[in-house]
Amino acid sequence: YEAGMAEAQSILDAERNPTQGKAQERQDVKYTGGVTVRFEFKNPVRTSRDLVVPAYKCEAGGQVVVNVVLNQGGEVISARVASGGDERMREEALKAARASTFNIDSSAPARHSGTITYTFIPQ
């Protein structure tokens, strides 16, 4: 337990260290390839620990916005599609959103809402 708490505190300390400036840089992450992903959480800004990028190789493309709710531990406790995509894209986006994790933040609300946007690029 103590080792886990120490690790969580070191993650928080590293993100709050203004000399690194990494917390703001990682606010909006974009990956290239078959799918691009970006996310947004405010008050406080959250960063990703493990942002899952879905594998997608179909001829159709589109964008899916997923509304997610995080707990203070950075785990996704709720995810639902807000808009976009066909059924296959929606399934892949939901699966990826539910498997993603974000930074631990004890100052965040118990239910921290935000969005993850997946842009599926036609293959």
JSON list of C-alpha atoms in Angstrom, two decimals:
[
{"chain": "A", "resi": 1, "resn": "TYR", "atom": "CA", "xyz": [0.00, 0.00, 0.00]},
{"chain": "A", "resi": 2, "resn": "GLU", "atom": "CA", "xyz": [2.70, 2.49, 0.99]},
{"chain": "A", "resi": 3, "resn": "ALA", "atom": "CA", "xyz": [4.72, 1.74, -2.15]},
{"chain": "A", "resi": 4, "resn": "GLY", "atom": "CA", "xyz": [1.63, 2.36, -4.30]},
{"chain": "A", "resi": 5, "resn": "MET", "atom": "CA", "xyz": [0.86, 5.62, -2.51]},
{"chain": "A", "resi": 6, "resn": "ALA", "atom": "CA", "xyz": [4.48, 6.75, -2.92]},
{"chain": "A", "resi": 7, "resn": "GLU", "atom": "CA", "xyz": [4.32, 5.97, -6.64]},
{"chain": "A", "resi": 8, "resn": "ALA", "atom": "CA", "xyz": [1.05, 7.91, -7.00]},
{"chain": "A", "resi": 9, "resn": "GLN", "atom": "CA", "xyz": [2.57, 10.87, -5.17]},
{"chain": "A", "resi": 10, "resn": "SER", "atom": "CA", "xyz": [5.68, 10.82, -7.37]},
{"chain": "A", "resi": 11, "resn": "ILE", "atom": "CA", "xyz": [3.47, 10.88, -10.48]},
{"chain": "A", "resi": 12, "resn": "LEU", "atom": "CA", "xyz": [1.55, 13.86, -9.09]},
{"chain": "A", "resi": 13, "resn": "ASP", "atom": "CA", "xyz": [4.77, 15.66, -8.15]},
{"chain": "A", "resi": 14, "resn": "ALA", "atom": "CA", "xyz": [6.25, 15.12, -11.61]},
{"chain": "A", "resi": 15, "resn": "GLU", "atom": "CA", "xyz": [3.11, 16.47, -13.30]},
{"chain": "A", "resi": 16, "resn": "ARG", "atom": "CA", "xyz": [2.93, 19.51, -11.06]},
{"chain": "A", "resi": 17, "resn": "ASN", "atom": "CA", "xyz": [6.60, 20.42, -11.47]},
{"chain": "A", "resi": 18, "resn": "PRO", "atom": "CA", "xyz": [6.46, 23.64, -13.53]},
{"chain": "A", "resi": 19, "resn": "THR", "atom": "CA", "xyz": [10.02, 23.24, -14.80]},
{"chain": "A", "resi": 20, "resn": "GLN", "atom": "CA", "xyz": [9.01, 20.17, -16.78]},
{"chain": "A", "resi": 21, "resn": "GLY", "atom": "CA", "xyz": [5.93, 21.71, -18.42]},
{"chain": "A", "resi": 22, "resn": "LYS", "atom": "CA", "xyz": [4.77, 18.29, -19.56]},
{"chain": "A", "resi": 23, "resn": "ALA", "atom": "CA", "xyz": [1.28, 18.34, -18.01]},
{"chain": "A", "resi": 24, "resn": "GLN", "atom": "CA", "xyz": [0.09, 21.12, -20.34]},
{"chain": "A", "resi": 25, "resn": "GLU", "atom": "CA", "xyz": [1.84, 19.62, -23.37]},
{"chain": "A", "resi": 26, "resn": "ARG", "atom": "CA", "xyz": [0.03, 16.33, -22.92]},
{"chain": "A", "resi": 27, "resn": "GLN", "atom": "CA", "xyz": [-3.43, 17.86, -22.48]},
{"chain": "A", "resi": 28, "resn": "ASP", "atom": "CA", "xyz": [-4.35, 17.30, -26.11]},
{"chain": "A", "resi": 29, "resn": "VAL", "atom": "CA", "xyz": [-2.63, 14.19, -27.41]},
{"chain": "A", "resi": 30, "resn": "LYS", "atom": "CA", "xyz": [-2.77, 13.26, -31.06]},
{"chain": "A", "resi": 31, "resn": "TYR", "atom": "CA", "xyz": [-1.52, 9.98, -32.49]},
{"chain": "A", "resi": 32, "resn": "THR", "atom": "CA", "xyz": [-1.14, 9.39, -36.22]},
{"chain": "A", "resi": 33, "resn": "GLY", "atom": "CA", "xyz": [-1.86, 6.25, -38.15]},
{"chain": "A", "resi": 34, "resn": "GLY", "atom": "CA", "xyz": [-5.18, 4.53, -38.79]},
{"chain": "A", "resi": 35, "resn": "VAL", "atom": "CA", "xyz": [-6.81, 6.49, -35.97]},
{"chain": "A", "resi": 36, "resn": "THR", "atom": "CA", "xyz": [-6.01, 9.84, -34.38]},
{"chain": "A", "resi": 37, "resn": "VAL", "atom": "CA", "xyz": [-7.00, 10.46, -30.77]},
{"chain": "A", "resi": 38, "resn": "ARG", "atom": "CA", "xyz": [-7.35, 13.60, -28.69]},
{"chain": "A", "resi": 39, "resn": "PHE", "atom": "CA", "xyz": [-8.90, 14.19, -25.30]},
{"chain": "A", "resi": 40, "resn": "GLU", "atom": "CA", "xyz": [-9.95, 17.07, -23.13]},
{"chain": "A", "resi": 41, "resn": "PHE", "atom": "CA", "xyz": [-10.52, 17.36, -19.38]},
{"chain": "A", "resi": 42, "resn": "LYS", "atom": "CA", "xyz": [-10.66, 20.72, -17.61]},
{"chain": "A", "resi": 43, "resn": "ASN", "atom": "CA", "xyz": [-10.51, 21.92, -14.00]},
{"chain": "A", "resi": 44, "resn": "PRO", "atom": "CA", "xyz": [-8.11, 20.23, -13.48]},
{"chain": "A", "resi": 45, "resn": "VAL", "atom": "CA", "xyz": [-6.40, 19.33, -16.74]},
{"chain": "A", "resi": 46, "resn": "ARG", "atom": "CA", "xyz": [-5.79, 15.58, -16.90]},
{"chain": "A", "resi": 47, "resn": "THR", "atom": "CA", "xyz": [-3.01, 13.76, -18.71]},
{"chain": "A", "resi": 48, "resn": "SER", "atom": "CA", "xyz": [-3.01, 10.23, -20.10]},
{"chain": "A", "resi": 49, "resn": "ARG", "atom": "CA", "xyz": [-1.26, 7.29, -18.50]},
{"chain": "A", "resi": 50, "resn": "ASP", "atom": "CA", "xyz": [-2.40, 4.76, -21.08]},
{"chain": "A", "resi": 51, "resn": "LEU", "atom": "CA", "xyz": [-4.46, 6.15, -23.93]},
{"chain": "A", "resi": 52, "resn": "VAL", "atom": "CA", "xyz": [-5.68, 3.20, -25.98]},
{"chain": "A", "resi": 53, "resn": "VAL", "atom": "CA", "xyz": [-5.73, 3.76, -29.74]},
{"chain": "A", "resi": 54, "resn": "PRO", "atom": "CA", "xyz": [-8.13, 1.38, -31.51]},
{"chain": "A", "resi": 55, "resn": "ALA", "atom": "CA", "xyz": [-6.95, -0.71, -34.45]},
{"chain": "A", "resi": 56, "resn": "TYR", "atom": "CA", "xyz": [-9.12, 0.15, -37.42]},
{"chain": "A", "resi": 57, "resn": "LYS", "atom": "CA", "xyz": [-8.62, -0.86, -41.04]},
{"chain": "A", "resi": 58, "resn": "CYS", "atom": "CA", "xyz": [-11.75, -0.23, -43.05]},
{"chain": "A", "resi": 59, "resn": "GLU", "atom": "CA", "xyz": [-12.56, 1.74, -46.16]},
{"chain": "A", "resi": 60, "resn": "ALA", "atom": "CA", "xyz": [-14.91, 4.14, -44.37]},
{"chain": "A", "resi": 61, "resn": "GLY", "atom": "CA", "xyz": [-13.69, 6.95, -42.15]},
{"chain": "A", "resi": 62, "resn": "GLY", "atom": "CA", "xyz": [-15.24, 9.30, -39.65]},
{"chain": "A", "resi": 63, "resn": "GLN", "atom": "CA", "xyz": [-15.03, 10.86, -36.23]},
{"chain": "A", "resi": 64, "resn": "VAL", "atom": "CA", "xyz": [-16.51, 9.56, -32.96]},
{"chain": "A", "resi": 65, "resn": "VAL", "atom": "CA", "xyz": [-16.78, 11.69, -29.82]},
{"chain": "A", "resi": 66, "resn": "VAL", "atom": "CA", "xyz": [-17.05, 9.73, -26.57]},
{"chain": "A", "resi": 67, "resn": "ASN", "atom": "CA", "xyz": [-18.17, 11.36, -23.32]},
{"chain": "A", "resi": 68, "resn": "VAL", "atom": "CA", "xyz": [-16.24, 9.81, -20.43]},
{"chain": "A", "resi": 69, "resn": "VAL", "atom": "CA", "xyz": [-16.27, 10.12, -16.67]},
{"chain": "A", "resi": 70, "resn": "LEU", "atom": "CA", "xyz": [-13.10, 9.49, -14.65]},
{"chain": "A", "resi": 71, "resn": "ASN", "atom": "CA", "xyz": [-12.61, 8.82, -10.96]},
{"chain": "A", "resi": 72, "resn": "GLN", "atom": "CA", "xyz": [-9.79, 10.49, -9.02]},
{"chain": "A", "resi": 73, "resn": "GLY", "atom": "CA", "xyz": [-7.60, 7.47, -9.77]},
{"chain": "A", "resi": 74, "resn": "GLY", "atom": "CA", "xyz": [-7.81, 8.25, -13.50]},
{"chain": "A", "resi": 75, "resn": "GLU", "atom": "CA", "xyz": [-9.90, 5.20, -14.38]},
{"chain": "A", "resi": 76, "resn": "VAL", "atom": "CA", "xyz": [-12.80, 5.50, -16.83]},
{"chain": "A", "resi": 77, "resn": "ILE", "atom": "CA", "xyz": [-15.96, 4.72, -14.86]},
{"chain": "A", "resi": 78, "resn": "SER", "atom": "CA", "xyz": [-18.43, 5.65, -17.59]},
{"chain": "A", "resi": 79, "resn": "ALA", "atom": "CA", "xyz": [-18.26, 6.02, -21.37]},
{"chain": "A", "resi": 80, "resn": "ARG", "atom": "CA", "xyz": [-20.92, 6.69, -23.97]},
{"chain": "A", "resi": 81, "resn": "VAL", "atom": "CA", "xyz": [-20.85, 7.81, -27.59]},
{"chain": "A", "resi": 82, "resn": "ALA", "atom": "CA", "xyz": [-21.91, 11.43, -27.97]},
{"chain": "A", "resi": 83, "resn": "SER", "atom": "CA", "xyz": [-21.78, 11.64, -31.76]},
{"chain": "A", "resi": 84, "resn": "GLY", "atom": "CA", "xyz": [-20.42, 10.39, -35.05]},
{"chain": "A", "resi": 85, "resn": "GLY", "atom": "CA", "xyz": [-19.28, 7.25, -36.79]},
{"chain": "A", "resi": 86, "resn": "ASP", "atom": "CA", "xyz": [-20.93, 4.07, -37.91]},
{"chain": "A", "resi": 87, "resn": "GLU", "atom": "CA", "xyz": [-21.69, 1.14, -35.60]},
{"chain": "A", "resi": 88, "resn": "ARG", "atom": "CA", "xyz": [-18.22, -0.45, -36.00]},
{"chain": "A", "resi": 89, "resn": "MET", "atom": "CA", "xyz": [-16.41, 2.84, -35.29]},
{"chain": "A", "resi": 90, "resn": "ARG", "atom": "CA", "xyz": [-18.60, 3.46, -32.25]},
{"chain": "A", "resi": 91, "resn": "GLU", "atom": "CA", "xyz": [-17.87, -0.02, -30.86]},
{"chain": "A", "resi": 92, "resn": "GLU", "atom": "CA", "xyz": [-14.11, 0.41, -31.32]},
{"chain": "A", "resi": 93, "resn": "ALA", "atom": "CA", "xyz": [-14.15, 3.92, -29.82]},
{"chain": "A", "resi": 94, "resn": "LEU", "atom": "CA", "xyz": [-16.10, 2.77, -26.75]},
{"chain": "A", "resi": 95, "resn": "LYS", "atom": "CA", "xyz": [-13.81, -0.22, -26.23]},
{"chain": "A", "resi": 96, "resn": "ALA", "atom": "CA", "xyz": [-10.71, 1.99, -26.45]},
{"chain": "A", "resi": 97, "resn": "ALA", "atom": "CA", "xyz": [-12.17, 4.69, -24.19]},
{"chain": "A", "resi": 98, "resn": "ARG", "atom": "CA", "xyz": [-13.11, 2.18, -21.47]},
{"chain": "A", "resi": 99, "resn": "ALA", "atom": "CA", "xyz": [-9.60, 0.68, -21.53]},
{"chain": "A", "resi": 100, "resn": "SER", "atom": "CA", "xyz": [-7.79, 4.05, -21.29]},
{"chain": "A", "resi": 101, "resn": "THR", "atom": "CA", "xyz": [-6.42, 5.48, -18.05]},
{"chain": "A", "resi": 102, "resn": "PHE", "atom": "CA", "xyz": [-5.45, 8.98, -17.02]},
{"chain": "A", "resi": 103, "resn": "ASN", "atom": "CA", "xyz": [-3.38, 10.57, -14.27]},
{"chain": "A", "resi": 104, "resn": "ILE", "atom": "CA", "xyz": [-4.22, 10.22, -10.59]},
{"chain": "A", "resi": 105, "resn": "ASP", "atom": "CA", "xyz": [-5.42, 13.55, -9.20]},
{"chain": "A", "resi": 106, "resn": "SER", "atom": "CA", "xyz": [-6.76, 13.85, -5.67]},
{"chain": "A", "resi": 107, "resn": "SER", "atom": "CA", "xyz": [-7.84, 17.45, -6.40]},
{"chain": "A", "resi": 108, "resn": "ALA", "atom": "CA", "xyz": [-10.11, 16.33, -9.25]},
{"chain": "A", "resi": 109, "resn": "PRO", "atom": "CA", "xyz": [-13.81, 15.82, -8.60]},
{"chain": "A", "resi": 110, "resn": "ALA", "atom": "CA", "xyz": [-14.95, 12.28, -7.75]},
{"chain": "A", "resi": 111, "resn": "ARG", "atom": "CA", "xyz": [-16.66, 12.18, -11.17]},
{"chain": "A", "resi": 112, "resn": "HIS", "atom": "CA", "xyz": [-14.57, 14.16, -13.67]},
{"chain": "A", "resi": 113, "resn": "SER", "atom": "CA", "xyz": [-16.24, 14.53, -17.08]},
{"chain": "A", "resi": 114, "resn": "GLY", "atom": "CA", "xyz": [-14.46, 15.03, -20.38]},
{"chain": "A", "resi": 115, "resn": "THR", "atom": "CA", "xyz": [-14.29, 13.80, -23.95]},
{"chain": "A", "resi": 116, "resn": "ILE", "atom": "CA", "xyz": [-12.14, 11.56, -26.09]},
{"chain": "A", "resi": 117, "resn": "THR", "atom": "CA", "xyz": [-12.37, 12.12, -29.85]},
{"chain": "A", "resi": 118, "resn": "TYR", "atom": "CA", "xyz": [-11.36, 9.36, -32.25]},
{"chain": "A", "resi": 119, "resn": "THR", "atom": "CA", "xyz": [-10.84, 10.18, -35.92]},
{"chain": "A", "resi": 120, "resn": "PHE", "atom": "CA", "xyz": [-10.87, 7.02, -38.02]},
{"chain": "A", "resi": 121, "resn": "ILE", "atom": "CA", "xyz": [-8.90, 7.42, -41.23]},
{"chain": "A", "resi": 122, "resn": "PRO", "atom": "CA", "xyz": [-10.01, 5.33, -44.22]},
{"chain": "A", "resi": 123, "resn": "GLN", "atom": "CA", "xyz": [-7.50, 2.58, -45.04]}
]
